[in-house]
Amino acid sequence: MSGRSVTIAGAGLAGSLMAALLARRGHRVRVFERLPDLRRETLPAGRSINLALAARGMVALEAAGLMDRVQPLLIPMAGRMLHDERGELAFLPYGQHGEHIYSVSRPGLNRVLLDAAEAAGVEVHFRHTVVGGDLAAGELHVRDEASGAVHTLPMEHVIAADGAGSALRRSLVEQLGVHCTEDLLEHGYKELVMPADAAGRYQMEPGALHIWPRGGFMLIALPNLDGSFTVTLFLANSGASSFAALAEPEAVEAFFAEHFPDALRLIPDAAAQVLRRPTGILGTVHCAQWSYRDRLLLIGDA
Ligand SMILES: Cc1cc2nc3c(=O)[nH]c(=O)nc-3n(C[C@H](O)[C@H](O)[C@H](O)COP(=O)(O)OP(=O)(O)OC[C@H]3O[C@@H](n4cnc5c(N)ncnc54)[C@H](O)[C@@H]3O)c2cc1C
């Protein structure tokens, strides 16, 4: 394939990186992204504020020639720091030869990828939602969120990078009868902030991915460049130890004091944050087919 027109749904991590890679190979690429441009507007994080980046992601960034631009965003994590119920720490290195994974800001990484895609000639249309397609007729349907108008475009070389709730995966399933299951886990997650101390320093060791493993639930924390940590509580949605059981500040305080006492000391407003922050959903998608002729290809979470 050379010098083809490619349309990508979604300018998240997968869509914007794919756009940059294809444009550099000489293809004409346009991207439709449902949300406004995150480089110009502050968007709700939606999902994890930072990510653990490991070898596979770095191979892709290197292939796009972007590691130099991503490097300043990276915080190396040499292992897991396990926190037990008494706050005792145990460090488990990721390897025997100084191997690291990295903590990286999700929007920071996405900005680098969008800049790279546009620099390579990609047209990115923000606030344009791909609502689906007609696979047999070869039509793609895109709604301009500013006007509400739905445009019909040819469905040729369309790459669906529109995330776990992919509208184009739904078209594939509904129109071709592709077997697909979407199972929600009984666990959800909430993200909290552990701030830097008064001097702007990290309150815990920044060179590690911190984990408070507790069997049916856990807390993890990844460092950010500003001295804070993003702390994620993974917990069942209902039952004895669950988000449903954490409806009052006293219940959250007691839960943290019992299971994560050292984290509670470093996040004094943990209860307010747990009650205020949205609960994210987690699920697994199994799809028996992820392409259709030269019309559609699903990538990433889609
Ligand atoms: C809590 C949590 C923590 C995670 N931590 C890590 C981690 O540490 N390391 C890691 O590697 N992965 C992690 N992941 C997984 C990672 O976030 C995903 O695999 C990754 O974001 C997938 O990228 P994507 O571009 O396929 O989808 P997304 O990131 O979901 O991007 C999809 C894009 O498409 C847009 N979009 C959606 N629908 C449409 C539409 N109809 N039309 C146009 N645009 C649309 C969205 O606005 C978005 O910009 C985590 C996930 C979660 C939920």
Coordinates of C-alpha atoms and ligand atoms in Angstrom, one line a residue:
M1 CA 0.0 0.0 0.0
S2 CA 1.6 3.3 -0.9
G3 CA 0.1 6.8 -1.1
R4 CA -3.3 5.7 -0.1
S5 CA -6.0 7.7 1.7
V6 CA -6.5 6.4 5.3
T7 CA -9.2 7.5 7.7
I8 CA -8.7 6.9 11.5
A9 CA -11.4 7.0 14.1
G10 CA -10.0 8.3 17.4
A11 CA -6.9 10.4 18.2
G12 CA -6.0 8.6 21.5
L13 CA -2.7 6.8 21.9
A14 CA -3.2 4.2 19.2
G15 CA -4.9 6.4 16.7
S16 CA -2.5 9.3 16.8
L17 CA 0.6 7.1 16.8
M18 CA -0.8 5.1 13.8
A19 CA -1.6 8.3 12.0
A20 CA 2.0 9.6 12.5
L21 CA 3.5 6.3 11.3
L22 CA 1.3 6.0 8.2
A23 CA 1.8 9.7 7.2
R24 CA 5.5 9.3 7.4
R25 CA 5.2 6.4 5.0
G26 CA 3.6 8.7 2.5
H27 CA -0.1 8.0 3.0
R28 CA -2.8 10.7 3.2
V29 CA -4.2 10.4 6.7
R30 CA -7.2 12.1 8.3
V31 CA -8.3 11.5 11.8
F32 CA -11.7 12.1 13.4
E33 CA -11.7 12.6 17.2
R34 CA -14.9 13.0 19.2
L35 CA -13.3 15.2 21.9
P36 CA -11.9 18.7 21.6
D37 CA -8.1 19.1 21.1
L38 CA -6.5 18.2 24.4
R39 CA -3.5 20.5 23.5
R40 CA -5.8 23.5 23.6
E41 CA -8.4 22.6 26.2
T42 CA -8.2 20.9 29.6
L43 CA -10.3 17.8 29.4
P44 CA -11.4 15.6 32.2
A45 CA -8.9 12.8 32.5
G46 CA -11.6 10.2 31.8
R47 CA -9.2 7.4 32.6
S48 CA -5.8 7.0 34.0
I49 CA -3.8 10.2 34.4
N50 CA -0.5 8.5 34.0
L51 CA 0.6 5.2 32.4
A52 CA 3.2 2.6 32.9
L53 CA 5.2 2.5 29.7
A54 CA 7.3 -0.6 29.0
A55 CA 9.3 -2.1 26.2
R56 CA 6.5 -2.7 23.7
G57 CA 5.2 0.9 23.8
M58 CA 8.8 2.2 23.5
V59 CA 9.5 0.1 20.4
A60 CA 6.5 1.7 18.8
L61 CA 7.6 5.2 19.9
E62 CA 11.1 4.5 18.6
A63 CA 9.7 3.3 15.2
A64 CA 8.0 6.7 15.0
G65 CA 11.3 8.5 15.9
L66 CA 9.6 10.0 19.0
M67 CA 11.6 8.7 21.9
D68 CA 13.7 12.0 22.1
R69 CA 10.5 14.0 22.5
V70 CA 8.9 11.5 25.0
Q71 CA 12.1 11.1 27.1
P72 CA 11.6 14.4 29.2
L73 CA 8.2 13.1 30.2
L74 CA 9.5 9.8 31.6
I75 CA 10.1 8.8 35.3
P76 CA 12.0 5.5 35.5
M77 CA 10.5 2.9 37.9
A78 CA 13.0 0.1 38.7
G79 CA 10.6 -2.2 40.4
R80 CA 7.5 -2.6 42.5
M81 CA 7.4 -1.2 46.0
L82 CA 5.0 -3.4 48.0
H83 CA 3.3 -1.9 51.0
D84 CA 1.9 -4.3 53.7
E85 CA -0.9 -3.5 56.1
R86 CA 1.5 -2.1 58.6
G87 CA 3.1 0.2 56.1
E88 CA 6.3 -2.0 55.8
L89 CA 7.9 -1.8 52.4
A90 CA 9.5 -4.5 50.2
F91 CA 11.1 -3.6 46.9
L92 CA 10.9 -6.1 44.0
P93 CA 13.2 -5.1 41.1
Y94 CA 11.9 -5.6 37.6
G95 CA 15.1 -7.3 36.5
Q96 CA 18.6 -8.2 37.6
H97 CA 20.3 -5.8 35.2
G98 CA 18.8 -2.4 36.1
E99 CA 15.7 -2.8 33.9
H100 CA 13.1 -0.1 34.2
I101 CA 9.6 0.7 33.1
Y102 CA 8.5 4.3 33.1
S103 CA 5.7 6.4 34.4
V104 CA 4.4 8.9 31.8
S105 CA 1.5 11.4 31.7
R106 CA -1.2 10.1 29.4
P107 CA -2.2 13.6 28.1
G108 CA 1.5 14.5 27.8
L109 CA 2.2 11.5 25.6
N110 CA -0.9 12.1 23.6
R111 CA 0.2 15.7 22.9
V112 CA 3.6 14.5 21.6
L113 CA 1.8 12.0 19.3
L114 CA -0.7 14.6 18.0
D115 CA 2.1 17.1 17.3
A116 CA 4.0 14.4 15.4
A117 CA 1.0 13.3 13.4
E118 CA 0.2 16.9 12.4
A119 CA 3.9 17.6 11.6
A120 CA 3.8 14.6 9.3
G121 CA 0.8 16.1 7.4
V122 CA -2.1 14.4 9.1
E123 CA -5.4 16.3 9.2
V124 CA -7.0 15.9 12.6
H125 CA -10.7 16.9 12.9
F126 CA -11.6 17.3 16.5
R127 CA -15.2 17.2 17.8
H128 CA -16.1 14.8 15.0
T129 CA -17.6 11.5 16.1
V130 CA -17.6 8.4 14.0
V131 CA -21.1 7.1 14.6
G132 CA -20.7 3.9 12.6
G133 CA -20.5 2.6 9.0
D134 CA -22.3 0.6 6.4
L135 CA -19.8 -2.1 5.6
A136 CA -21.6 -3.5 2.5
A137 CA -22.2 -0.1 1.0
G138 CA -18.7 1.1 2.0
E139 CA -20.0 4.2 3.9
L140 CA -18.6 5.8 7.0
H141 CA -20.8 8.1 9.0
V142 CA -19.2 11.0 10.9
R143 CA -21.1 13.6 13.0
D144 CA -19.7 17.1 13.3
E145 CA -20.4 17.9 16.9
A146 CA -20.5 21.7 16.2
S147 CA -23.3 21.6 13.7
G148 CA -24.8 18.1 14.5
A149 CA -24.6 17.3 10.8
V150 CA -23.8 13.7 9.9
H151 CA -21.6 13.3 6.9
T152 CA -21.3 10.1 4.8
L153 CA -17.7 9.4 3.5
P154 CA -16.3 6.4 1.6
M155 CA -15.2 3.6 3.9
E156 CA -11.8 2.8 2.5
H157 CA -8.8 2.0 4.6
V158 CA -10.6 3.0 7.8
I159 CA -8.8 2.2 11.0
A160 CA -10.9 2.1 14.1
A161 CA -8.9 3.4 17.1
D162 CA -12.0 4.6 18.9
G163 CA -11.3 2.8 22.1
A164 CA -13.0 0.0 24.1
G165 CA -16.5 1.2 23.3
S166 CA -15.7 1.4 19.5
A167 CA -18.7 2.4 17.4
L168 CA -17.1 0.7 14.4
R169 CA -16.6 -2.6 16.2
R170 CA -20.4 -2.4 16.9
S171 CA -21.0 -2.0 13.1
L172 CA -18.8 -5.0 12.4
V173 CA -20.7 -7.1 15.0
E174 CA -24.2 -6.0 14.0
Q175 CA -23.7 -6.2 10.2
L176 CA -21.5 -9.2 9.8
G177 CA -22.7 -11.2 12.8
V178 CA -19.1 -11.3 14.2
H179 CA -19.0 -13.0 17.6
C180 CA -18.0 -10.4 20.2
T181 CA -18.4 -10.3 24.0
E182 CA -18.0 -7.3 26.2
D183 CA -17.8 -8.4 29.9
L184 CA -17.6 -5.8 32.6
L185 CA -15.5 -6.8 35.6
E186 CA -17.0 -6.6 39.0
H187 CA -14.3 -4.2 39.9
G188 CA -14.1 -0.5 39.1
Y189 CA -11.4 2.1 39.9
K190 CA -11.0 5.6 41.3
E191 CA -8.0 7.9 40.9
L192 CA -6.8 10.0 43.8
V193 CA -3.9 12.5 44.0
M194 CA -1.1 12.1 46.6
P195 CA 0.2 15.7 46.6
A196 CA 3.9 16.7 46.8
D197 CA 5.1 17.8 50.2
A198 CA 5.3 21.5 51.2
A199 CA 8.7 21.7 49.6
G200 CA 7.4 20.2 46.3
R201 CA 9.1 16.8 46.9
Y202 CA 7.7 13.3 46.5
Q203 CA 6.3 11.9 49.6
M204 CA 7.4 8.3 48.6
E205 CA 10.2 6.9 46.6
P206 CA 9.5 8.0 43.0
G207 CA 11.7 5.3 41.3
A208 CA 9.1 2.6 41.9
L209 CA 5.5 1.5 41.0
H210 CA 3.9 1.4 44.5
I211 CA 1.4 -1.4 45.2
W212 CA -0.8 -2.2 48.2
P213 CA -2.0 -5.7 47.2
R214 CA -4.9 -6.9 49.4
G215 CA -6.3 -10.0 47.7
G216 CA -9.6 -8.9 46.3
F217 CA -8.6 -5.2 45.9
M218 CA -5.5 -3.0 45.6
L219 CA -4.1 0.4 45.6
I220 CA -1.3 1.4 43.2
A221 CA 0.6 4.7 42.8
L222 CA 2.7 6.1 39.9
P223 CA 4.8 9.2 40.2
N224 CA 4.1 12.4 38.2
L225 CA 6.7 15.0 37.2
D226 CA 5.3 17.7 39.6
G227 CA 6.2 15.6 42.8
S228 CA 2.7 14.1 43.1
F229 CA 1.6 10.5 42.7
T230 CA -1.6 9.4 40.9
V231 CA -3.0 6.7 43.2
T232 CA -5.6 4.3 41.8
L233 CA -7.9 2.3 44.0
F234 CA -9.2 -0.9 42.3
L235 CA -12.2 -2.3 44.2
A236 CA -15.4 -4.3 43.7
N237 CA -18.4 -2.2 42.9
S238 CA -20.6 -4.0 45.4
G239 CA -20.3 -6.3 48.4
A240 CA -18.6 -6.1 51.8
S241 CA -15.4 -4.4 50.6
S242 CA -16.6 -2.3 47.7
F243 CA -17.2 1.2 46.4
A244 CA -20.9 0.8 47.4
A245 CA -19.8 0.3 51.0
L246 CA -17.7 3.5 50.9
A247 CA -20.6 5.9 50.8
E248 CA -19.7 8.0 53.9
P249 CA -16.4 9.7 54.8
E250 CA -16.1 7.7 58.0
A251 CA -16.4 4.4 56.1
V252 CA -13.6 5.5 53.7
E253 CA -11.4 6.7 56.6
A254 CA -11.9 3.4 58.4
F255 CA -11.2 1.3 55.2
F256 CA -8.0 3.2 54.4
A257 CA -6.9 3.1 58.1
E258 CA -7.4 -0.7 58.1
H259 CA -5.9 -1.5 54.7
F260 CA -3.7 1.4 53.6
P261 CA -2.6 3.2 56.8
D262 CA 0.6 4.7 55.3
A263 CA -1.2 5.9 52.2
L264 CA -3.9 7.6 54.4
R265 CA -1.2 9.6 56.2
L266 CA 0.1 10.9 52.9
I267 CA -3.4 11.6 51.4
P268 CA -5.1 13.4 54.3
D269 CA -8.2 14.1 52.2
A270 CA -8.5 10.6 50.8
A271 CA -12.2 10.3 52.0
A272 CA -13.2 13.5 50.2
Q273 CA -11.4 12.4 47.1
V274 CA -13.0 9.0 47.1
L275 CA -16.5 10.4 47.5
R276 CA -15.9 13.1 44.9
R277 CA -14.2 11.2 42.1
P278 CA -16.0 9.2 39.5
T279 CA -15.7 5.4 39.4
G280 CA -14.2 4.1 36.2
I281 CA -15.4 0.8 34.7
L282 CA -13.2 -2.1 33.6
G283 CA -14.0 -4.8 31.2
T284 CA -12.8 -7.3 28.7
V285 CA -13.6 -7.4 25.0
H286 CA -13.3 -10.6 22.9
C287 CA -13.9 -10.2 19.2
A288 CA -13.5 -13.0 16.7
Q289 CA -12.7 -10.8 13.8
W290 CA -11.0 -7.4 13.7
S291 CA -10.9 -6.5 10.0
Y292 CA -13.2 -6.4 7.0
R293 CA -11.7 -6.6 3.5
D294 CA -9.7 -3.4 2.8
R295 CA -12.4 -1.3 4.4
L296 CA -12.0 -1.6 8.2
L297 CA -9.4 -2.6 10.7
L298 CA -9.7 -2.4 14.5
I299 CA -6.6 -1.5 16.6
G300 CA -5.8 -0.7 20.2
D301 CA -8.6 -1.0 22.7
A302 CA -11.2 -1.1 19.9
Ligands
LIG1 C1 -7.3 2.7 34.8 C2 -6.5 2.3 33.6 C3 -5.1 2.2 33.7 C4 -4.4 1.8 32.6 N1 -3.0 1.8 32.8 C5 -2.2 1.5 31.8 C6 -0.8 1.5 31.9 O1 -0.3 1.8 33.0 N2 -0.1 1.1 30.8 C7 -0.7 0.8 29.6 O2 0.1 0.5 28.6 N3 -2.0 0.8 29.5 C8 -2.8 1.1 30.5 N4 -4.2 1.1 30.4 C9 -4.7 0.7 29.1 C10 -4.6 1.9 28.1 O3 -5.2 3.0 28.6 C11 -5.3 1.6 26.8 O4 -4.9 0.3 26.3 C12 -5.0 2.7 25.7 O5 -5.5 3.9 26.2 C13 -5.7 2.3 24.4 O6 -5.5 3.3 23.5 P1 -6.6 3.5 22.3 O7 -6.0 4.7 21.5 O8 -6.8 2.2 21.6 O9 -7.9 3.9 23.0 P2 -8.3 5.2 23.9 O10 -7.1 5.6 24.7 O11 -9.6 4.8 24.6 O12 -8.6 6.3 22.8 C14 -9.7 6.3 22.0 C15 -9.9 7.7 21.4 O13 -11.0 7.6 20.5 C16 -11.9 8.7 20.8 N5 -13.2 8.2 20.4 C17 -14.0 7.3 21.1 N6 -15.1 7.0 20.4 C18 -15.0 7.8 19.2 C19 -15.8 7.9 18.1 N7 -17.0 7.2 18.0 N8 -15.4 8.7 17.1 C20 -14.3 9.4 17.2 N9 -13.4 9.3 18.3 C21 -13.8 8.5 19.2 C22 -11.7 8.9 22.3 O14 -12.1 10.2 22.6 C23 -10.2 8.7 22.4 O15 -9.5 9.9 22.2 C24 -5.0 1.5 31.4 C25 -6.4 1.6 31.3 C26 -7.1 2.0 32.4 C27 -8.6 2.0 32.2

